[in-house]
Coordinates of C-alpha atoms in Angstrom, one line a residue:
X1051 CA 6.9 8.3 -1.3
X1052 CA 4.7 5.3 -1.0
X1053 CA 4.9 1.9 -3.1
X1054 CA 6.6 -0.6 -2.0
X1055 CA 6.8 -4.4 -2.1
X1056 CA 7.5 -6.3 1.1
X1057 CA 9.2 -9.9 2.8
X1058 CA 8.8 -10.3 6.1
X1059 CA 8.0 -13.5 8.7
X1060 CA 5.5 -13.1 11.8
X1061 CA 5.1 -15.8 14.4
X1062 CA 1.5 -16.7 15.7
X1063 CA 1.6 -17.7 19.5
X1064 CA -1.1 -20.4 19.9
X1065 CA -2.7 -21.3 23.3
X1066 CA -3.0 -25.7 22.3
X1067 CA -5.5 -27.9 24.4
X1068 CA -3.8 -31.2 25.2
X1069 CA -4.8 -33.1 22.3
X1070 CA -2.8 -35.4 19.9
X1071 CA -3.2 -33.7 16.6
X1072 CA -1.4 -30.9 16.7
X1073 CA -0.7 -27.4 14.5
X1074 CA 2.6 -25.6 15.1
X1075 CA 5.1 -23.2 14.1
X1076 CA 2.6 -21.5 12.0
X1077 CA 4.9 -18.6 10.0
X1078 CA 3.7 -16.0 7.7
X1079 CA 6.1 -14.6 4.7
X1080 CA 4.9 -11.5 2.1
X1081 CA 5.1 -13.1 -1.3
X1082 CA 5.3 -10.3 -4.1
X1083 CA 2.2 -7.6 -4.2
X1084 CA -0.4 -10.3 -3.8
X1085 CA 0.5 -13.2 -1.7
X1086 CA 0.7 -14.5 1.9
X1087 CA 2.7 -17.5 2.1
X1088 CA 1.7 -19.4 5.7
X1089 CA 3.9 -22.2 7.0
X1090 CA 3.1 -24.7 9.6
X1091 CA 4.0 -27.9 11.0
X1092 CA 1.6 -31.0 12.1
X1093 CA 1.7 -33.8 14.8
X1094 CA -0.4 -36.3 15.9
X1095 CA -1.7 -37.0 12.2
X1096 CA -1.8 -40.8 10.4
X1097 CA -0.3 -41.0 6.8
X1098 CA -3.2 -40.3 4.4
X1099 CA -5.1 -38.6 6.8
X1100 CA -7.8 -36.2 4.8
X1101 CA -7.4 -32.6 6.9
X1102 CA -8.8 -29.3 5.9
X1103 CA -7.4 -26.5 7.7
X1104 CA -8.8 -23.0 7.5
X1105 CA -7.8 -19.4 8.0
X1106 CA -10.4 -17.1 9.6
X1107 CA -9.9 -13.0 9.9
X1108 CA -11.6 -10.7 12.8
X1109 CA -11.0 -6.8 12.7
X1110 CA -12.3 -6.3 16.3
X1111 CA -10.0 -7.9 18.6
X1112 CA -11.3 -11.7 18.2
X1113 CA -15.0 -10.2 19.1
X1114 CA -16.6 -11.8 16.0
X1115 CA -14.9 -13.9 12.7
X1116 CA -15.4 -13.7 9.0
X1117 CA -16.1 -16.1 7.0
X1118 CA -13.3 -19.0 6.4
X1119 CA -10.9 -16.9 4.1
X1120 CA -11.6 -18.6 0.5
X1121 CA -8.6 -17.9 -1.4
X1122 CA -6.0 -20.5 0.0
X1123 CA -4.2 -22.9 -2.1
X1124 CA -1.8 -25.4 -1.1
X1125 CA -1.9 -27.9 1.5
X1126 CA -5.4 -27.2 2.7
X1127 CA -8.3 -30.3 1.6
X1128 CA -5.8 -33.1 0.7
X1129 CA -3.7 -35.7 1.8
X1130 CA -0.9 -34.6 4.1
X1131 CA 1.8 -36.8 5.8
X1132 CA 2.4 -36.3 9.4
X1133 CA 5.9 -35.0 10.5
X1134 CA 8.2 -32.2 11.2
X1135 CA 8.5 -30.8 7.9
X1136 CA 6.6 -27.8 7.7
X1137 CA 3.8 -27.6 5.5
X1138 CA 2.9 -24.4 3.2
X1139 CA -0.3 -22.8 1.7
X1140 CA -0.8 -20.0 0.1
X1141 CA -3.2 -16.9 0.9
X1142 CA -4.0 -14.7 -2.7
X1143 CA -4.9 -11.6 -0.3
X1144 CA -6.0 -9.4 -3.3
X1145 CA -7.7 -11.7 -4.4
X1146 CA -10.1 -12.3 -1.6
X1147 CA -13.2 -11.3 -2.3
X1148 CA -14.4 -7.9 -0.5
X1149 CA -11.3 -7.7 0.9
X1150 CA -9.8 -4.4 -0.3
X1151 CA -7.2 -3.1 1.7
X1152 CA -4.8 -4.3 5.2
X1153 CA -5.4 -2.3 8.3
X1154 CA -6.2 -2.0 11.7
X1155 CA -4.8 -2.5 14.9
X1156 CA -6.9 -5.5 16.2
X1157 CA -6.7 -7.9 13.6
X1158 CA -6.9 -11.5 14.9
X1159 CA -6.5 -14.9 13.2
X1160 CA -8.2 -18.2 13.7
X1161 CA -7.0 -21.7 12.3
X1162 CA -9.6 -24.7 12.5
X1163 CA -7.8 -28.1 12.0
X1164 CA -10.1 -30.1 10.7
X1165 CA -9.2 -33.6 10.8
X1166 CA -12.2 -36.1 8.6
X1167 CA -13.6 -37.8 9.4
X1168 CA -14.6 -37.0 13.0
X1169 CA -12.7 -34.4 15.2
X1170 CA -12.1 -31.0 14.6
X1171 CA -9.4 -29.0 17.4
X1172 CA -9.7 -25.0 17.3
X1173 CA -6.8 -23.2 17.8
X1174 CA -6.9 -19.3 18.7
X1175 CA -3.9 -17.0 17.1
X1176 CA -2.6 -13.4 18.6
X1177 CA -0.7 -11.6 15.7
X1178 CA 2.5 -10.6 17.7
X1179 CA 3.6 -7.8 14.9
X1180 CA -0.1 -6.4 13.8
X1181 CA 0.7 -8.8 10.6
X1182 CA -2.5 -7.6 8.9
X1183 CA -1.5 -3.7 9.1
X1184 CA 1.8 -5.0 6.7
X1185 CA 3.6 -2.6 9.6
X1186 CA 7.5 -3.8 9.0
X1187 CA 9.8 -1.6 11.9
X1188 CA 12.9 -0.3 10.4
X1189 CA 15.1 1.8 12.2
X1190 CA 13.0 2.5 15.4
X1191 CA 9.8 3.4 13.3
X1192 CA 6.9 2.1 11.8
X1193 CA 5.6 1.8 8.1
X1194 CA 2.1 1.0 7.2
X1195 CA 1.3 -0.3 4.1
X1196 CA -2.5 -0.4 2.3
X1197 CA -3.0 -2.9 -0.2
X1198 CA -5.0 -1.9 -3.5
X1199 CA -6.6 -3.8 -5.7
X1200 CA -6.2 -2.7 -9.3
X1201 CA -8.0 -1.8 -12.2
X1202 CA -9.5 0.4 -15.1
X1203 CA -10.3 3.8 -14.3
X1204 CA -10.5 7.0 -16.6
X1205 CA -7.7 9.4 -15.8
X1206 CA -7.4 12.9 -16.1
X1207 CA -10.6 15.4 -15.9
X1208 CA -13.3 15.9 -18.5
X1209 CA -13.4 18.7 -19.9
X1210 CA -16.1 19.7 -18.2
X1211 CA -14.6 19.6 -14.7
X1212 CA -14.3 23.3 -13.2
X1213 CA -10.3 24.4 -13.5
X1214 CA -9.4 21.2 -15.9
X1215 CA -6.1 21.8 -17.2
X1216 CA -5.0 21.1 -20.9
X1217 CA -2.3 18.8 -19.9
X1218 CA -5.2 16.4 -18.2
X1219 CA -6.9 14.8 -21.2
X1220 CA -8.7 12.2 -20.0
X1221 CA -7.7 8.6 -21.4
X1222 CA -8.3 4.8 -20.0
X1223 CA -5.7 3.7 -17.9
X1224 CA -5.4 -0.1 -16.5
X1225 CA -3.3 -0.3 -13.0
X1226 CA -2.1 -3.7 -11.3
X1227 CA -2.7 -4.8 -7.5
X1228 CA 0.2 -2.7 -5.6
X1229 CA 1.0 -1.3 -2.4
X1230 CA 1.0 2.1 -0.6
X1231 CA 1.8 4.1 2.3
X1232 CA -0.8 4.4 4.3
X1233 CA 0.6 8.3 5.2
X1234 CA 2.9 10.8 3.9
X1235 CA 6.3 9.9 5.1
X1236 CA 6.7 11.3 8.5
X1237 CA 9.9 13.4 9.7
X1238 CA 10.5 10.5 12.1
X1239 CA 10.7 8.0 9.4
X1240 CA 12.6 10.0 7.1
X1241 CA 15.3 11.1 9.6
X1242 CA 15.7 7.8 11.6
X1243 CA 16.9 6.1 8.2
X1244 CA 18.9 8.8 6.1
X1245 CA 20.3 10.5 9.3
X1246 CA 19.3 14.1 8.6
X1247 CA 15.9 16.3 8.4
X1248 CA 15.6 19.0 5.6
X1249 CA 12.0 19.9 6.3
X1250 CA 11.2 23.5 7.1
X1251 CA 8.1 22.6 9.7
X1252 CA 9.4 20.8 12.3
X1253 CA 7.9 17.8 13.7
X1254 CA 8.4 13.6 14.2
X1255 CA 4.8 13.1 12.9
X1256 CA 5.1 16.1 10.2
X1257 CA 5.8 14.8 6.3
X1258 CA 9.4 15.2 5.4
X1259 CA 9.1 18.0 3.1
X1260 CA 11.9 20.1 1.1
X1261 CA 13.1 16.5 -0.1
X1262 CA 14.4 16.3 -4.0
X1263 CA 13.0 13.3 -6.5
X1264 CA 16.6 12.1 -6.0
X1265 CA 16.4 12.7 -1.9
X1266 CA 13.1 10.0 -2.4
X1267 CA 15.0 7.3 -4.9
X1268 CA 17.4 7.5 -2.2
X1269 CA 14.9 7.1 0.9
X1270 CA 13.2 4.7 -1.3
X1271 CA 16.9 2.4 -1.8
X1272 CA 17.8 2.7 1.4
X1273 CA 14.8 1.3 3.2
X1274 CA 15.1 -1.7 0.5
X1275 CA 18.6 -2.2 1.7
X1276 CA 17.5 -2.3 5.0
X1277 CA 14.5 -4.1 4.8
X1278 CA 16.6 -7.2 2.1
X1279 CA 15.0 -6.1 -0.4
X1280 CA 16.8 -5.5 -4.2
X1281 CA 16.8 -1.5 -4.7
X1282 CA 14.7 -0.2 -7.1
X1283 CA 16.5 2.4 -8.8
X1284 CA 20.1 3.3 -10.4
X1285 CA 20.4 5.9 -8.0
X1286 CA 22.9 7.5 -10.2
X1287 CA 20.4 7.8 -13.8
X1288 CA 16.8 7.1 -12.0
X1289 CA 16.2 4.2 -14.0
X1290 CA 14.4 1.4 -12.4
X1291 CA 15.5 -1.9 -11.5
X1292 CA 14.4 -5.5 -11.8
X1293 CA 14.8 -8.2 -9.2
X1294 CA 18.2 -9.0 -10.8
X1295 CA 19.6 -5.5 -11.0
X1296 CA 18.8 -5.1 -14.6
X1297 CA 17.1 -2.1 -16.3
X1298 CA 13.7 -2.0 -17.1
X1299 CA 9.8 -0.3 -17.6
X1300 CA 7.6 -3.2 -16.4
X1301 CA 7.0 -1.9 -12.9
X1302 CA 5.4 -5.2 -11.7
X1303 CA 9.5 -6.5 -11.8
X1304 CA 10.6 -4.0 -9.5
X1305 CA 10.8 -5.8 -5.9
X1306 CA 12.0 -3.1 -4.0
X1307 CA 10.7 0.3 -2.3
X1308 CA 9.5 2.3 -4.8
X1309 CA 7.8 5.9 -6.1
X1310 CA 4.3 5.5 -7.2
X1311 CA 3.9 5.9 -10.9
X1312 CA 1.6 8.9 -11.9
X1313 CA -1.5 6.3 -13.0
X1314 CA -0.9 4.7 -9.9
X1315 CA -1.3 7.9 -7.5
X1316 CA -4.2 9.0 -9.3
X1317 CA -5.9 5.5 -9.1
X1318 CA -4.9 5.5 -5.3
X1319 CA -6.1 9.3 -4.9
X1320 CA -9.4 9.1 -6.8
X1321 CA -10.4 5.9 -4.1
X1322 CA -13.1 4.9 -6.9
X1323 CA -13.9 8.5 -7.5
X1324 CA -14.3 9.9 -10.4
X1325 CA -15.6 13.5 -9.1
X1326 CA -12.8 16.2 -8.9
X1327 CA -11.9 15.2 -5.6
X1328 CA -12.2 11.7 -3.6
X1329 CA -14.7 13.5 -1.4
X1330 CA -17.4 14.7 -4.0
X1331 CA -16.7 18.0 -6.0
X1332 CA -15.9 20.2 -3.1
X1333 CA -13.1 19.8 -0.8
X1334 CA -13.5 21.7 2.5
X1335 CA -10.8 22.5 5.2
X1336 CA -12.0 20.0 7.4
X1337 CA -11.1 17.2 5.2
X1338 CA -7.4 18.5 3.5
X1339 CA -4.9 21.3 4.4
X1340 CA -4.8 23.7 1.5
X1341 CA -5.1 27.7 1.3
X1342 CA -9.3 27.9 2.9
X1343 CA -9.3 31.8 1.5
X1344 CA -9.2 30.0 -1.9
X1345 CA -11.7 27.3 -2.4
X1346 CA -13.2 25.8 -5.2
X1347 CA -16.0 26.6 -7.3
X1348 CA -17.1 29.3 -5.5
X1349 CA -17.6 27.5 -2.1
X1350 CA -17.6 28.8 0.8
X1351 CA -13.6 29.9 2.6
X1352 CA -12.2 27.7 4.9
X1353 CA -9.2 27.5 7.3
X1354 CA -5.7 28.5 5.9
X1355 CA -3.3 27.5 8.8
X1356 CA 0.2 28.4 6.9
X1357 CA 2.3 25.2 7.7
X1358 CA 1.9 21.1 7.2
X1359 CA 0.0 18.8 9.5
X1360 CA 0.3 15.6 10.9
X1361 CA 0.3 12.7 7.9
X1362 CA -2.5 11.0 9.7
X1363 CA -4.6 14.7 9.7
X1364 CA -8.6 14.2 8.5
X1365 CA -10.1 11.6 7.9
X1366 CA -8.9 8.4 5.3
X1367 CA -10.2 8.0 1.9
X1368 CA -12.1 5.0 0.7
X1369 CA -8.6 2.9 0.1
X1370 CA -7.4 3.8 4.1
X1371 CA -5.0 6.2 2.8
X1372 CA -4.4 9.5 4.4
X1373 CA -3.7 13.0 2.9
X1374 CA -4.0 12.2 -0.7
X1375 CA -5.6 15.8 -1.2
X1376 CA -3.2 19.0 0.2
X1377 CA -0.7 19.5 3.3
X1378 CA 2.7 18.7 0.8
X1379 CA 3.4 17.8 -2.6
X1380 CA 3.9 13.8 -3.4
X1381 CA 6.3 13.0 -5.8
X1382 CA 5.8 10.1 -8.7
X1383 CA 8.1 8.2 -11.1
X1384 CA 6.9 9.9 -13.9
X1385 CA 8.7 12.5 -15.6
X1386 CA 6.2 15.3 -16.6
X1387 CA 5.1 15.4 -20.2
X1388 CA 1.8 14.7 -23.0
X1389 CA -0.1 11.9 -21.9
X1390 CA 0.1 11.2 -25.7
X1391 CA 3.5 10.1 -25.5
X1392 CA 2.5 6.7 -24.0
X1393 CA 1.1 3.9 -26.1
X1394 CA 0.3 1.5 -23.6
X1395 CA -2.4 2.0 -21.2
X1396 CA -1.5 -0.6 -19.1
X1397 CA 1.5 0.3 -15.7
X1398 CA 2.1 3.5 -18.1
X1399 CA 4.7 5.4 -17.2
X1400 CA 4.8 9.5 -18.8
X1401 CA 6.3 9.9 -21.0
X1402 CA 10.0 8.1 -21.3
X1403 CA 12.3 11.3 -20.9
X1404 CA 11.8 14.8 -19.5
X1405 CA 12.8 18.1 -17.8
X1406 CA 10.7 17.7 -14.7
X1407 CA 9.3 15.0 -12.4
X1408 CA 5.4 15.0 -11.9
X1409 CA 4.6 16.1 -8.3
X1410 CA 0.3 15.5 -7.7
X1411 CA -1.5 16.2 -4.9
X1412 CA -1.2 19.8 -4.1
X1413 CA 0.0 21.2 -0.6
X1414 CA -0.8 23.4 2.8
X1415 CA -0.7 27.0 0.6
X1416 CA -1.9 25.9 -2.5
X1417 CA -5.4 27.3 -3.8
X1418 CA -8.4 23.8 -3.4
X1419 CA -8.3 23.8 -7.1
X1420 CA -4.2 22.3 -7.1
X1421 CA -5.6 19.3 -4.6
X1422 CA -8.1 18.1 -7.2
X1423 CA -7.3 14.3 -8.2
X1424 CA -6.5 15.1 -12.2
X1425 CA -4.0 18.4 -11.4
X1426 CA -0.6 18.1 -12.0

């Protein structure tokens, strides 16, 4: 259970030298999948004044900068009028270039002001809520959120792929920019929101596990309602739900919380990949939780420790997400069925009616072969 779409507002504290021009009440709000929407006030600054003002990123704790962040529209290289009223630009995160995914627990922010034609003030910015982790707390717990940048990527296996299954023909598949978990869902988070805990293995930092499609429409809704967010789903028929409340199949209108669709896991799973696993074409026991005394291919046995692990177990894959490969089953939109049965290969969703969901991913006493990317 990991796609969402998120609003939220984090305040900047800024440490200003005593200087007239000023930059204030700078405010951050989530805008859509793609979007960073940065508010701020100026004083000190004449009517027609040219200013440029400039957004700078550091992932070590202020220790070094990137480059001035080049995807900014808005009020950024124009005229702006002095005053209270704050102004707005606009950050296209996805859109940055090299700039793949959210994480980490020492971003840091810079804003130069520059004010033409001759002084420029620096101003140094603490995130207060780890804003570049997207973490949002909900009900005593925290939820981290990736950002991936979409695209085309062959799904399914080739034939030639040791263990590919009939139902994995592989076909060209085009996925938009989302957003997803960076873990499983953990006991904690699960429990702290619906008010009860169904897994079998006990443990706050354990994936919920035991939980039915309908038990993660439902998680899904209710961290939407909490969060302000429109729900996703008619909890009632599964069917998923625009911004307005009205039906629909174009999953770029859903705003709230939301299952990945099975194109979207598998894009998020395979990292760039396109080897039976995200780690190459083996998959030891040191990198997923699966059955060791079953590996694949004829590689050599691993570990086979008969119960889940924590969801941030091994090491990330090339996205930042955790446990894409084994320890429990991840459910998807999708019902299961012929990828033939779709005619667009663009946000496709399998097929439009079913008997089963699609579940991908494989689990902690499954055989290696039920972790590869295409199985399902």
């Amino acid at each position: 259970m990991r796609t969402k779409q998120v609003y939220f507002i984090l305040l900047l504290l800024f440490a200003f030298s005593a200087q007239a021009q000023q930059i204030s009440d700078v405010q951050f709000k989530k805008e859509g999948l793609d979007k960073v929407r940065i508010y701020y006030t100026l004083s000190g600054i004449e009517k027609g004044t040219t200013i440029e003002l400039s957004l700078f990123l550091s992932k070590d704790g202020g220790i070094t900068y990137s480059g001035a962040l080049q995807m900014i529209e808005g009020d950024v290289n124009r005229y702006v009028y002095d005053g209270v009223a704050a102004k707005t630009m606009l950050w296209l995160v996805l859109k940055e270039p090299n700039y793949y995914y959210l994480i980490g627990d020492k971003i840091r922010f810079k804003v130069k002001l520059k004010i033409e034609p001759t002084k420029t003030v620096k101003k140094e910015a603490v995130v207060i809520n780890t804003f570049a982790n997207y973490t949002e707390t909900a009900s005593g717990f925290s939820l981290d959120m990736v950002a991936i940048k979409g695209g085309s990527f062959m799904m399914g296996s080739p034939k030639s792929e040791v263990n590919h299954g009939s139902s994995e023909t592989q076909h060209q598949v085009i996925v938009s920019d989302f957003f997803m978990g960076k873990y499983e869902v953990s006991q904690q988070e699960y429990e702290s929101l619906m008010g009860k805990n169904p897994s079998s293995f006990k443990g706050a930092n354990l994936p919920v596990e035991s939980v039915s499609w309908f038990d993660a429409i439902k998680y899904c809704n209710a961290l939407s309602k909490k969060e302000g967010l429109p729900v996703a789903y008619n909890q009632s028929t599964g069917e998923l739900l625009d911004a307005n409340g009205n039906k629909t199949t174009d999953i770029t209108k859903v705003v709230g919380y939301r299952l990945p669709t099975e194109a979207e896991w598998e894009f998020a799973a395979r990292a760039g990949s396109s080897t039976a696993f995200s780690t190459g074409d083996n998959l030891t026991t040191n990198q997923a939780n699966y059955d060791g005394n079953y590996p694949y291919n004829g590689n050599a046995k691993g570990e086979y420790r008969s119960k889940t692990v924590a969801v941030n177990s091994f090491s990330a894959n090339n996205f930042g997400l955790y446990n894409m490969h084994g320890n429990v089953w991840e459910w998807c939109y999708d019902w299961y069925g012929s990828y033939s049965d779709i005619s667009n290969n663009t946000n496709p969703i399998y097929p439009k009616k079913g008997s089963y969901r699609v579940e991908r991913g494989g689990c902690w006493f499954n055989y290696a072969e039920n972790c590869r990317s295409a199985y399902r």
